[in-house]
Amino acid sequence: MSGQSLLVPGTLSPRRAVPASIARPEYVGKDAPTPYTGPEVQDAETVEKMRIAGGIAARAMEEAAGHIAPGVTTDKLDAVVHEYLCDHGAYPSTLGYRKFPKSLCTSINEVICHGIPDSTVLRDGDIVNLDVTAYIHGVHGDTNATYLCGDVDEESRLLVERTRESLNRAIKAVKPGRQINVIGRVIESYAKRFGYGVVRDFTGHGINTSFHSGLIIPHYDDPRATTVMKPGMTFTIEPMLTLGTHEWEMWEDGWTVVTKDRKRTAQFEHTLVVTESGAEILTLP
């Protein structure tokens, strides 16, 4: 594996402004969101709005990914996503969610998820996850992907490729009438082929007018995940695979989650709607 030194927190830039004309989610300015009490199955109008939100999020992520290169800061990537979302009338869902200070998450190397963009400079050989969520028309669209920065070692490159494949396989397993735990069973069985860890404590989630509805989508075979999938259900699948342990620690910022053994980790995510025959991805560019 790459001999990169471990990450340390950088310096945060001031919070970026969102035009007053862009509608905010209800949780902005509050300590926590109001708990969601609505249905997990959405009507066609809501799904269409989520398709719009998901497309904007996916294109914002692509825009930022085009800037990934050695020497670029994660704060620069945040600026690109922030500007893209605002220019397209969308609010960056992470900005102000439980006081998160930025418009996307940037998780590098040993960071599993929720890395905060700052003055950290990308290095040749890094792998970096971009996690973008757009809020528009009263709904959220959430997606992420892991990208290679410069010349990445083979072990890390394969981890990224196989994590993407684990998501693809999980999406194919979505069918109405099946229990949610089939998703994690598919991911875990695939990851075990390569000796990868599967992060358990951070999961996929229900999403709609709420950023996190309360529905949990485990990425391992959890016998408690017995909810039956129904047409119209909307949720994310976002497997996090590691080169070592699935156990984690958190930085003092209360957000940045790193592997306990500091080995590398990758993640991919789509927002989906269950259809009559399978799943439709709502976060396509």
Coordinates of N, CA, C and O in Angstrom, one line a residue, residues 161-175 178 182-191 193-194 229 237 239 241 268 270 272 279 281:
E161 N -12.1 0.1 -7.1 CA -12.8 -0.6 -8.1 C -13.8 -1.6 -7.5 O -15.0 -1.7 -8.0
R162 N -13.4 -2.3 -6.5 CA -14.3 -3.4 -6.0 C -15.4 -2.8 -5.1 O -16.4 -3.4 -5.0
T163 N -15.1 -1.6 -4.5 CA -16.1 -1.0 -3.7 C -17.3 -0.5 -4.6 O -18.4 -0.6 -4.3
R164 N -16.9 0.0 -5.8 CA -17.9 0.4 -6.8 C -18.7 -0.8 -7.2 O -19.9 -0.7 -7.3
E165 N -18.0 -1.9 -7.4 CA -18.7 -3.1 -7.9 C -19.6 -3.6 -6.8 O -20.7 -4.1 -7.1
S166 N -19.2 -3.5 -5.5 CA -20.1 -3.9 -4.4 C -21.4 -3.1 -4.4 O -22.5 -3.7 -4.2
L167 N -21.4 -1.8 -4.7 CA -22.6 -1.0 -4.8 C -23.4 -1.5 -6.0 O -24.6 -1.7 -5.9
N168 N -22.8 -1.7 -7.1 CA -23.5 -2.2 -8.3 C -24.3 -3.5 -8.1 O -25.4 -3.7 -8.4
R169 N -23.6 -4.4 -7.4 CA -24.2 -5.7 -7.1 C -25.4 -5.5 -6.1 O -26.4 -6.2 -6.2
A170 N -25.2 -4.6 -5.1 CA -26.3 -4.4 -4.1 C -27.5 -3.8 -4.8 O -28.6 -4.2 -4.5
I171 N -27.3 -2.9 -5.7 CA -28.4 -2.3 -6.5 C -29.2 -3.3 -7.2 O -30.4 -3.3 -7.2
K172 N -28.5 -4.3 -7.8 CA -29.1 -5.3 -8.6 C -29.9 -6.3 -7.7 O -30.9 -6.9 -8.1
A173 N -29.6 -6.3 -6.4 CA -30.3 -7.2 -5.4 C -31.6 -6.6 -4.9 O -32.4 -7.2 -4.3
V174 N -31.8 -5.3 -5.2 CA -33.0 -4.6 -4.8 C -34.2 -5.1 -5.6 O -34.2 -5.0 -6.8
K175 N -35.2 -5.6 -4.9 CA -36.4 -6.1 -5.5 C -37.6 -6.0 -4.5 O -37.4 -6.2 -3.3
R178 N -38.4 -8.3 -1.2 CA -37.2 -8.8 -0.5 C -37.0 -8.0 0.8 O -37.4 -6.8 0.8
V182 N -30.9 -8.3 2.4 CA -30.3 -8.9 1.2 C -29.2 -7.9 0.6 O -28.2 -8.4 0.1
I183 N -29.4 -6.6 0.8 CA -28.4 -5.6 0.3 C -27.1 -5.9 1.0 O -26.1 -6.0 0.4
G184 N -27.1 -5.9 2.3 CA -25.9 -6.1 3.1 C -25.3 -7.5 2.8 O -24.0 -7.6 2.8
R185 N -26.1 -8.5 2.7 CA -25.6 -9.8 2.4 C -24.8 -9.9 1.1 O -23.7 -10.5 1.1
V186 N -25.3 -9.2 0.1 CA -24.6 -9.2 -1.2 C -23.3 -8.5 -1.1 O -22.2 -8.9 -1.6
I187 N -23.3 -7.3 -0.4 CA -22.0 -6.5 -0.2 C -21.0 -7.3 0.6 O -19.8 -7.4 0.2
E188 N -21.4 -7.8 1.7 CA -20.5 -8.5 2.6 C -19.9 -9.8 2.0 O -18.7 -10.0 2.1
S189 N -20.7 -10.5 1.3 CA -20.2 -11.8 0.6 C -19.2 -11.4 -0.4 O -18.2 -12.1 -0.6
Y190 N -19.4 -10.3 -1.2 CA -18.4 -9.9 -2.2 C -17.2 -9.4 -1.6 O -16.1 -9.8 -2.0
A191 N -17.3 -8.6 -0.5 CA -16.1 -8.0 0.1 C -15.2 -9.1 0.8 O -14.0 -9.0 0.8
R193 N -14.5 -11.9 -0.3 CA -13.6 -12.6 -1.3 C -12.2 -12.0 -1.3 O -11.2 -12.7 -1.6
F194 N -12.1 -10.7 -0.9 CA -10.8 -10.0 -1.0 C -10.3 -9.7 0.4 O -9.3 -9.0 0.5
M229 N -38.9 -4.4 1.2 CA -38.8 -3.4 0.2 C -40.1 -3.3 -0.6 O -40.7 -4.4 -1.0
I237 N -27.8 3.4 -0.8 CA -26.9 2.4 -0.5 C -25.5 3.0 -0.7 O -25.2 3.6 -1.7
P239 N -21.9 1.5 0.5 CA -20.9 0.6 1.1 C -19.6 1.3 1.4 O -19.1 2.0 0.5
L241 N -15.9 0.0 2.3 CA -15.0 -1.2 2.5 C -13.6 -0.7 2.9 O -13.2 0.3 2.5
F268 N -18.8 4.2 -2.2 CA -19.7 4.7 -3.3 C -21.1 4.7 -2.8 O -21.5 3.9 -2.0
H270 N -25.4 5.7 -4.1 CA -26.5 6.2 -5.0 C -27.7 6.3 -4.1 O -27.9 5.6 -3.2
L272 N -31.7 5.6 -4.5 CA -32.5 4.7 -5.3 C -34.0 4.9 -5.0 O -34.4 5.3 -3.9
A279 N -34.7 -1.6 -9.1 CA -34.4 -0.3 -8.5 C -34.0 0.7 -9.7 O -33.4 0.3 -10.7
I281 N -31.8 4.2 -10.2 CA -30.9 5.1 -9.6 C -31.4 6.5 -9.9 O -31.6 6.9 -11.0

